[in-house]
Amino acid sequence: MITIKIGRLRNKFFTREQKAKLEAGIDIYQKLVVHEHFKDLALQYHWSNNTGRTFRRFLMSNGLSNSQVLQKLENCEQVFEDLGMKNCFGLLPCDNRKDISSFKMLANPIIWMPTSCLNHNWFTPVHVASLILHEVMTYLGFTTKINPGSEGDQIHTVPFALGRLLMVSAHKWKNQISDIDESLAII
């Protein structure tokens, strides 16, 4: 399992409330991506395009089956090591694109957390977990860019679809860590 740490910039940092939401989101991410319910949802994932054709794999999956995509997620530490990246992700605050573009990338992968979203009650720890998964899959080489004219299918790309499946899995437990802990113990 990859390590995820909450960081700060010289002039930007997370508030206590934001940190609590991030810590809960990290906990949810780490519990749900290894859970059988989430894996089953990912393995069974299929979708239909606007012509009614059904696909039994994620869009833009680099030719991998759903099972191979999950295997890549499970072995992400090795993939990151092979790429020369550390398997410790840093969550950093950002307010706009300027924050991101002015930052020099190091060997540690960065997940930018929009502080404007963290300040709202509708942005739950489950959203944080979903965003983490989305970014991890992007770092693993899965894109969300699709051909013009197919923009409506973008939600079926690996990062978007797995992020949504994590939210579906978490929804079963009412987005609460205590509910998730109890439910995972039962299942």
PDB file of C-alpha atoms in Angstrom:
ATOM      1  CA  MET A   1       0.000   0.000   0.000  1.00  0.00           C
ATOM      2  CA  ILE A   2       1.334   3.410  -0.886  1.00  0.00           C
ATOM      3  CA  THR A   3       1.996   5.939   1.833  1.00  0.00           C
ATOM      4  CA  ILE A   4       0.120   9.228   1.662  1.00  0.00           C
ATOM      5  CA  LYS A   5       1.292  12.210   3.688  1.00  0.00           C
ATOM      6  CA  ILE A   6      -0.315  15.584   4.170  1.00  0.00           C
ATOM      7  CA  GLY A   7       2.081  18.384   3.332  1.00  0.00           C
ATOM      8  CA  ARG A   8       2.193  22.141   3.045  1.00  0.00           C
ATOM      9  CA  LEU A   9       3.741  24.823   0.921  1.00  0.00           C
ATOM     10  CA  ARG A  10       5.722  27.738   2.231  1.00  0.00           C
ATOM     11  CA  ASN A  11       2.738  30.092   2.026  1.00  0.00           C
ATOM     12  CA  LYS A  12      -0.174  27.604   1.941  1.00  0.00           C
ATOM     13  CA  PHE A  13      -1.263  25.002   4.423  1.00  0.00           C
ATOM     14  CA  PHE A  14      -4.335  23.022   5.425  1.00  0.00           C
ATOM     15  CA  THR A  15      -6.492  24.082   8.372  1.00  0.00           C
ATOM     16  CA  ARG A  16      -7.231  21.617  11.196  1.00  0.00           C
ATOM     17  CA  GLU A  17     -10.668  20.903   9.730  1.00  0.00           C
ATOM     18  CA  GLN A  18      -9.221  20.317   6.268  1.00  0.00           C
ATOM     19  CA  LYS A  19      -6.515  18.033   7.698  1.00  0.00           C
ATOM     20  CA  ALA A  20      -9.143  15.993   9.526  1.00  0.00           C
ATOM     21  CA  LYS A  21     -11.080  15.572   6.272  1.00  0.00           C
ATOM     22  CA  LEU A  22      -7.884  14.560   4.440  1.00  0.00           C
ATOM     23  CA  GLU A  23      -6.895  12.048   7.122  1.00  0.00           C
ATOM     24  CA  ALA A  24     -10.357  10.485   6.974  1.00  0.00           C
ATOM     25  CA  GLY A  25     -10.155  10.384   3.162  1.00  0.00           C
ATOM     26  CA  ILE A  26      -6.754   8.663   3.255  1.00  0.00           C
ATOM     27  CA  ASP A  27      -8.159   6.099   5.693  1.00  0.00           C
ATOM     28  CA  ILE A  28     -11.165   5.433   3.447  1.00  0.00           C
ATOM     29  CA  TYR A  29      -8.932   5.131   0.364  1.00  0.00           C
ATOM     30  CA  GLN A  30      -6.608   2.632   2.033  1.00  0.00           C
ATOM     31  CA  LYS A  31      -9.500   0.497   3.286  1.00  0.00           C
ATOM     32  CA  LEU A  32     -11.673   0.486   0.198  1.00  0.00           C
ATOM     33  CA  VAL A  33      -9.143  -0.098  -2.590  1.00  0.00           C
ATOM     34  CA  VAL A  34      -8.198  -3.453  -1.051  1.00  0.00           C
ATOM     35  CA  HIS A  35     -11.745  -4.477  -0.187  1.00  0.00           C
ATOM     36  CA  GLU A  36     -13.483  -7.266  -2.106  1.00  0.00           C
ATOM     37  CA  HIS A  37     -16.633  -5.193  -2.747  1.00  0.00           C
ATOM     38  CA  PHE A  38     -14.642  -2.520  -4.556  1.00  0.00           C
ATOM     39  CA  LYS A  39     -12.644  -5.144  -6.473  1.00  0.00           C
ATOM     40  CA  ASP A  40     -15.852  -6.912  -7.532  1.00  0.00           C
ATOM     41  CA  LEU A  41     -17.322  -3.642  -8.810  1.00  0.00           C
ATOM     42  CA  ALA A  42     -14.151  -2.972 -10.810  1.00  0.00           C
ATOM     43  CA  LEU A  43     -13.973  -6.502 -12.237  1.00  0.00           C
ATOM     44  CA  GLN A  44     -17.628  -6.392 -13.320  1.00  0.00           C
ATOM     45  CA  TYR A  45     -17.426  -2.877 -14.765  1.00  0.00           C
ATOM     46  CA  HIS A  46     -18.948  -2.457 -18.201  1.00  0.00           C
ATOM     47  CA  TRP A  47     -20.493   0.413 -20.096  1.00  0.00           C
ATOM     48  CA  SER A  48     -22.331   1.194 -23.330  1.00  0.00           C
ATOM     49  CA  ASN A  49     -21.614   3.986 -25.782  1.00  0.00           C
ATOM     50  CA  ASN A  50     -24.218   6.173 -27.492  1.00  0.00           C
ATOM     51  CA  THR A  51     -24.762   3.548 -30.223  1.00  0.00           C
ATOM     52  CA  GLY A  52     -25.599   0.894 -27.645  1.00  0.00           C
ATOM     53  CA  ARG A  53     -22.363  -1.066 -28.013  1.00  0.00           C
ATOM     54  CA  THR A  54     -21.314  -2.587 -24.673  1.00  0.00           C
ATOM     55  CA  PHE A  55     -17.701  -2.685 -23.534  1.00  0.00           C
ATOM     56  CA  ARG A  56     -16.532  -4.982 -20.751  1.00  0.00           C
ATOM     57  CA  ARG A  57     -13.404  -2.994 -19.902  1.00  0.00           C
ATOM     58  CA  PHE A  58     -12.567   0.546 -18.914  1.00  0.00           C
ATOM     59  CA  LEU A  59     -12.147   3.147 -21.621  1.00  0.00           C
ATOM     60  CA  MET A  60      -8.514   4.107 -22.331  1.00  0.00           C
ATOM     61  CA  SER A  61      -7.240   1.157 -20.288  1.00  0.00           C
ATOM     62  CA  ASN A  62      -4.049   0.842 -22.368  1.00  0.00           C
ATOM     63  CA  GLY A  63      -5.346  -2.496 -23.673  1.00  0.00           C
ATOM     64  CA  LEU A  64      -5.603  -3.974 -20.174  1.00  0.00           C
ATOM     65  CA  SER A  65      -8.540  -5.975 -18.888  1.00  0.00           C
ATOM     66  CA  ASN A  66     -10.319  -4.844 -15.718  1.00  0.00           C
ATOM     67  CA  SER A  67      -8.424  -7.537 -13.830  1.00  0.00           C
ATOM     68  CA  GLN A  68      -5.082  -6.274 -15.142  1.00  0.00           C
ATOM     69  CA  VAL A  69      -5.988  -2.681 -14.209  1.00  0.00           C
ATOM     70  CA  LEU A  70      -6.690  -3.817 -10.635  1.00  0.00           C
ATOM     71  CA  GLN A  71      -3.446  -5.785 -10.586  1.00  0.00           C
ATOM     72  CA  LYS A  72      -1.569  -2.644 -11.621  1.00  0.00           C
ATOM     73  CA  LEU A  73      -3.218  -0.764  -8.732  1.00  0.00           C
ATOM     74  CA  GLU A  74      -2.308  -3.539  -6.297  1.00  0.00           C
ATOM     75  CA  ASN A  75       1.321  -3.514  -7.507  1.00  0.00           C
ATOM     76  CA  CYS A  76       1.608   0.261  -7.771  1.00  0.00           C
ATOM     77  CA  GLU A  77       4.590   0.460  -5.398  1.00  0.00           C
ATOM     78  CA  GLN A  78       6.670  -1.584  -7.840  1.00  0.00           C
ATOM     79  CA  VAL A  79       5.410   0.442 -10.819  1.00  0.00           C
ATOM     80  CA  PHE A  80       6.376   3.706  -9.097  1.00  0.00           C
ATOM     81  CA  GLU A  81       9.784   2.304  -8.165  1.00  0.00           C
ATOM     82  CA  ASP A  82      10.353   1.266 -11.784  1.00  0.00           C
ATOM     83  CA  LEU A  83       9.488   4.825 -12.853  1.00  0.00           C
ATOM     84  CA  GLY A  84      12.006   6.252 -10.375  1.00  0.00           C
ATOM     85  CA  MET A  85       9.273   7.674  -8.147  1.00  0.00           C
ATOM     86  CA  LYS A  86       8.931   7.172  -4.426  1.00  0.00           C
ATOM     87  CA  ASN A  87       5.784   5.420  -3.306  1.00  0.00           C
ATOM     88  CA  CYS A  88       4.968   8.183  -0.867  1.00  0.00           C
ATOM     89  CA  PHE A  89       2.367  10.576  -2.199  1.00  0.00           C
ATOM     90  CA  GLY A  90       2.123  14.102  -0.852  1.00  0.00           C
ATOM     91  CA  LEU A  91      -1.193  15.908  -0.542  1.00  0.00           C
ATOM     92  CA  LEU A  92      -0.586  19.612  -1.059  1.00  0.00           C
ATOM     93  CA  PRO A  93      -2.995  22.546  -0.941  1.00  0.00           C
ATOM     94  CA  CYS A  94      -3.803  24.559  -4.027  1.00  0.00           C
ATOM     95  CA  ASP A  95      -6.112  27.449  -4.773  1.00  0.00           C
ATOM     96  CA  ASN A  96      -5.538  27.732  -8.513  1.00  0.00           C
ATOM     97  CA  ARG A  97      -3.469  26.520 -11.477  1.00  0.00           C
ATOM     98  CA  LYS A  98      -0.717  29.010 -10.626  1.00  0.00           C
ATOM     99  CA  ASP A  99       0.035  27.091  -7.406  1.00  0.00           C
ATOM    100  CA  ILE A 100       0.543  23.918  -9.420  1.00  0.00           C
ATOM    101  CA  SER A 101       2.561  25.410 -12.272  1.00  0.00           C
ATOM    102  CA  SER A 102       4.952  27.207  -9.914  1.00  0.00           C
ATOM    103  CA  PHE A 103       5.839  23.993  -8.054  1.00  0.00           C
ATOM    104  CA  LYS A 104       8.896  21.941  -9.024  1.00  0.00           C
ATOM    105  CA  MET A 105       8.176  18.222  -9.158  1.00  0.00           C
ATOM    106  CA  LEU A 106      10.473  15.965  -7.180  1.00  0.00           C
ATOM    107  CA  ALA A 107      10.631  12.173  -6.996  1.00  0.00           C
ATOM    108  CA  ASN A 108       7.603  12.212  -4.701  1.00  0.00           C
ATOM    109  CA  PRO A 109       4.306  12.274  -6.588  1.00  0.00           C
ATOM    110  CA  ILE A 110       2.005  15.152  -5.644  1.00  0.00           C
ATOM    111  CA  ILE A 111      -1.763  15.137  -5.352  1.00  0.00           C
ATOM    112  CA  TRP A 112      -3.079  18.685  -5.388  1.00  0.00           C
ATOM    113  CA  MET A 113      -6.055  19.229  -3.089  1.00  0.00           C
ATOM    114  CA  PRO A 114      -8.275  22.193  -3.931  1.00  0.00           C
ATOM    115  CA  THR A 115      -8.785  24.064  -0.678  1.00  0.00           C
ATOM    116  CA  SER A 116     -11.925  25.668  -2.096  1.00  0.00           C
ATOM    117  CA  CYS A 117     -13.552  22.203  -2.230  1.00  0.00           C
ATOM    118  CA  LEU A 118     -12.261  21.132   1.179  1.00  0.00           C
ATOM    119  CA  ASN A 119     -14.026  24.117   2.741  1.00  0.00           C
ATOM    120  CA  HIS A 120     -17.482  22.825   1.749  1.00  0.00           C
ATOM    121  CA  ASN A 121     -19.557  20.264   3.623  1.00  0.00           C
ATOM    122  CA  TRP A 122     -20.575  18.537   0.374  1.00  0.00           C
ATOM    123  CA  PHE A 123     -16.902  17.600  -0.229  1.00  0.00           C
ATOM    124  CA  THR A 124     -16.636  14.622   2.100  1.00  0.00           C
ATOM    125  CA  PRO A 125     -13.698  12.384   2.995  1.00  0.00           C
ATOM    126  CA  VAL A 126     -15.084   9.975   0.386  1.00  0.00           C
ATOM    127  CA  HIS A 127     -14.520  12.657  -2.262  1.00  0.00           C
ATOM    128  CA  VAL A 128     -10.940  12.978  -0.990  1.00  0.00           C
ATOM    129  CA  ALA A 129     -10.480   9.188  -1.289  1.00  0.00           C
ATOM    130  CA  SER A 130     -11.935   9.253  -4.809  1.00  0.00           C
ATOM    131  CA  LEU A 131      -9.615  12.082  -5.841  1.00  0.00           C
ATOM    132  CA  ILE A 132      -6.614  10.196  -4.437  1.00  0.00           C
ATOM    133  CA  LEU A 133      -7.543   7.080  -6.434  1.00  0.00           C
ATOM    134  CA  HIS A 134      -8.101   9.165  -9.578  1.00  0.00           C
ATOM    135  CA  GLU A 135      -4.629  10.694  -9.254  1.00  0.00           C
ATOM    136  CA  VAL A 136      -2.914   7.393  -8.417  1.00  0.00           C
ATOM    137  CA  MET A 137      -4.378   5.865 -11.594  1.00  0.00           C
ATOM    138  CA  THR A 138      -3.199   8.881 -13.591  1.00  0.00           C
ATOM    139  CA  TYR A 139       0.328   8.422 -12.218  1.00  0.00           C
ATOM    140  CA  LEU A 140       0.071   4.738 -13.227  1.00  0.00           C
ATOM    141  CA  GLY A 141      -0.284   5.889 -16.835  1.00  0.00           C
ATOM    142  CA  PHE A 142      -4.043   5.916 -17.417  1.00  0.00           C
ATOM    143  CA  THR A 143      -5.343   9.017 -19.138  1.00  0.00           C
ATOM    144  CA  THR A 144      -8.664  10.825 -19.111  1.00  0.00           C
ATOM    145  CA  LYS A 145      -8.088  12.503 -22.482  1.00  0.00           C
ATOM    146  CA  ILE A 146     -10.298  11.052 -25.187  1.00  0.00           C
ATOM    147  CA  ASN A 147     -11.025  11.775 -28.814  1.00  0.00           C
ATOM    148  CA  PRO A 148     -13.142  14.808 -29.708  1.00  0.00           C
ATOM    149  CA  GLY A 149     -16.787  13.857 -30.031  1.00  0.00           C
ATOM    150  CA  SER A 150     -16.566  11.223 -27.284  1.00  0.00           C
ATOM    151  CA  GLU A 151     -16.454  13.609 -24.329  1.00  0.00           C
ATOM    152  CA  GLY A 152     -19.515  11.978 -22.753  1.00  0.00           C
ATOM    153  CA  ASP A 153     -17.593   8.725 -22.477  1.00  0.00           C
ATOM    154  CA  GLN A 154     -14.793  10.278 -20.406  1.00  0.00           C
ATOM    155  CA  ILE A 155     -16.451   9.040 -17.203  1.00  0.00           C
ATOM    156  CA  HIS A 156     -15.565   5.494 -18.295  1.00  0.00           C
ATOM    157  CA  THR A 157     -11.793   6.114 -18.351  1.00  0.00           C
ATOM    158  CA  VAL A 158      -9.848   4.264 -15.658  1.00  0.00           C
ATOM    159  CA  PRO A 159      -9.226   7.254 -13.306  1.00  0.00           C
ATOM    160  CA  PHE A 160     -12.813   8.542 -13.462  1.00  0.00           C
ATOM    161  CA  ALA A 161     -14.520   5.141 -13.365  1.00  0.00           C
ATOM    162  CA  LEU A 162     -12.472   3.781 -10.457  1.00  0.00           C
ATOM    163  CA  GLY A 163     -12.941   7.032  -8.526  1.00  0.00           C
ATOM    164  CA  ARG A 164     -16.689   6.686  -9.009  1.00  0.00           C
ATOM    165  CA  LEU A 165     -16.655   2.994  -8.051  1.00  0.00           C
ATOM    166  CA  LEU A 166     -14.840   3.875  -4.836  1.00  0.00           C
ATOM    167  CA  MET A 167     -17.601   6.381  -4.081  1.00  0.00           C
ATOM    168  CA  VAL A 168     -20.265   3.747  -4.832  1.00  0.00           C
ATOM    169  CA  SER A 169     -18.506   1.314  -2.493  1.00  0.00           C
ATOM    170  CA  ALA A 170     -18.242   3.933   0.246  1.00  0.00           C
ATOM    171  CA  HIS A 171     -21.867   4.993  -0.220  1.00  0.00           C
ATOM    172  CA  LYS A 172     -22.851   1.559   1.022  1.00  0.00           C
ATOM    173  CA  TRP A 173     -21.465   2.621   4.383  1.00  0.00           C
ATOM    174  CA  LYS A 174     -22.952   6.129   4.488  1.00  0.00           C
ATOM    175  CA  ASN A 175     -19.560   7.831   3.998  1.00  0.00           C
ATOM    176  CA  GLN A 176     -18.612   7.387   7.641  1.00  0.00           C
ATOM    177  CA  ILE A 177     -15.359   5.738   8.671  1.00  0.00           C
ATOM    178  CA  SER A 178     -16.949   4.049  11.669  1.00  0.00           C
ATOM    179  CA  ASP A 179     -19.695   2.645   9.412  1.00  0.00           C
ATOM    180  CA  ILE A 180     -17.079   1.513   6.908  1.00  0.00           C
ATOM    181  CA  ASP A 181     -15.002  -0.174   9.635  1.00  0.00           C
ATOM    182  CA  GLU A 182     -18.059  -1.992  10.981  1.00  0.00           C
ATOM    183  CA  SER A 183     -19.317  -2.985   7.543  1.00  0.00           C
ATOM    184  CA  LEU A 184     -15.942  -4.221   6.351  1.00  0.00           C
ATOM    185  CA  ALA A 185     -15.667  -6.391   9.430  1.00  0.00           C
ATOM    186  CA  ILE A 186     -19.074  -7.938   8.692  1.00  0.00           C
ATOM    187  CA  ILE A 187     -18.533  -8.586   4.973  1.00  0.00           C
TER     188      ILE A 187
END
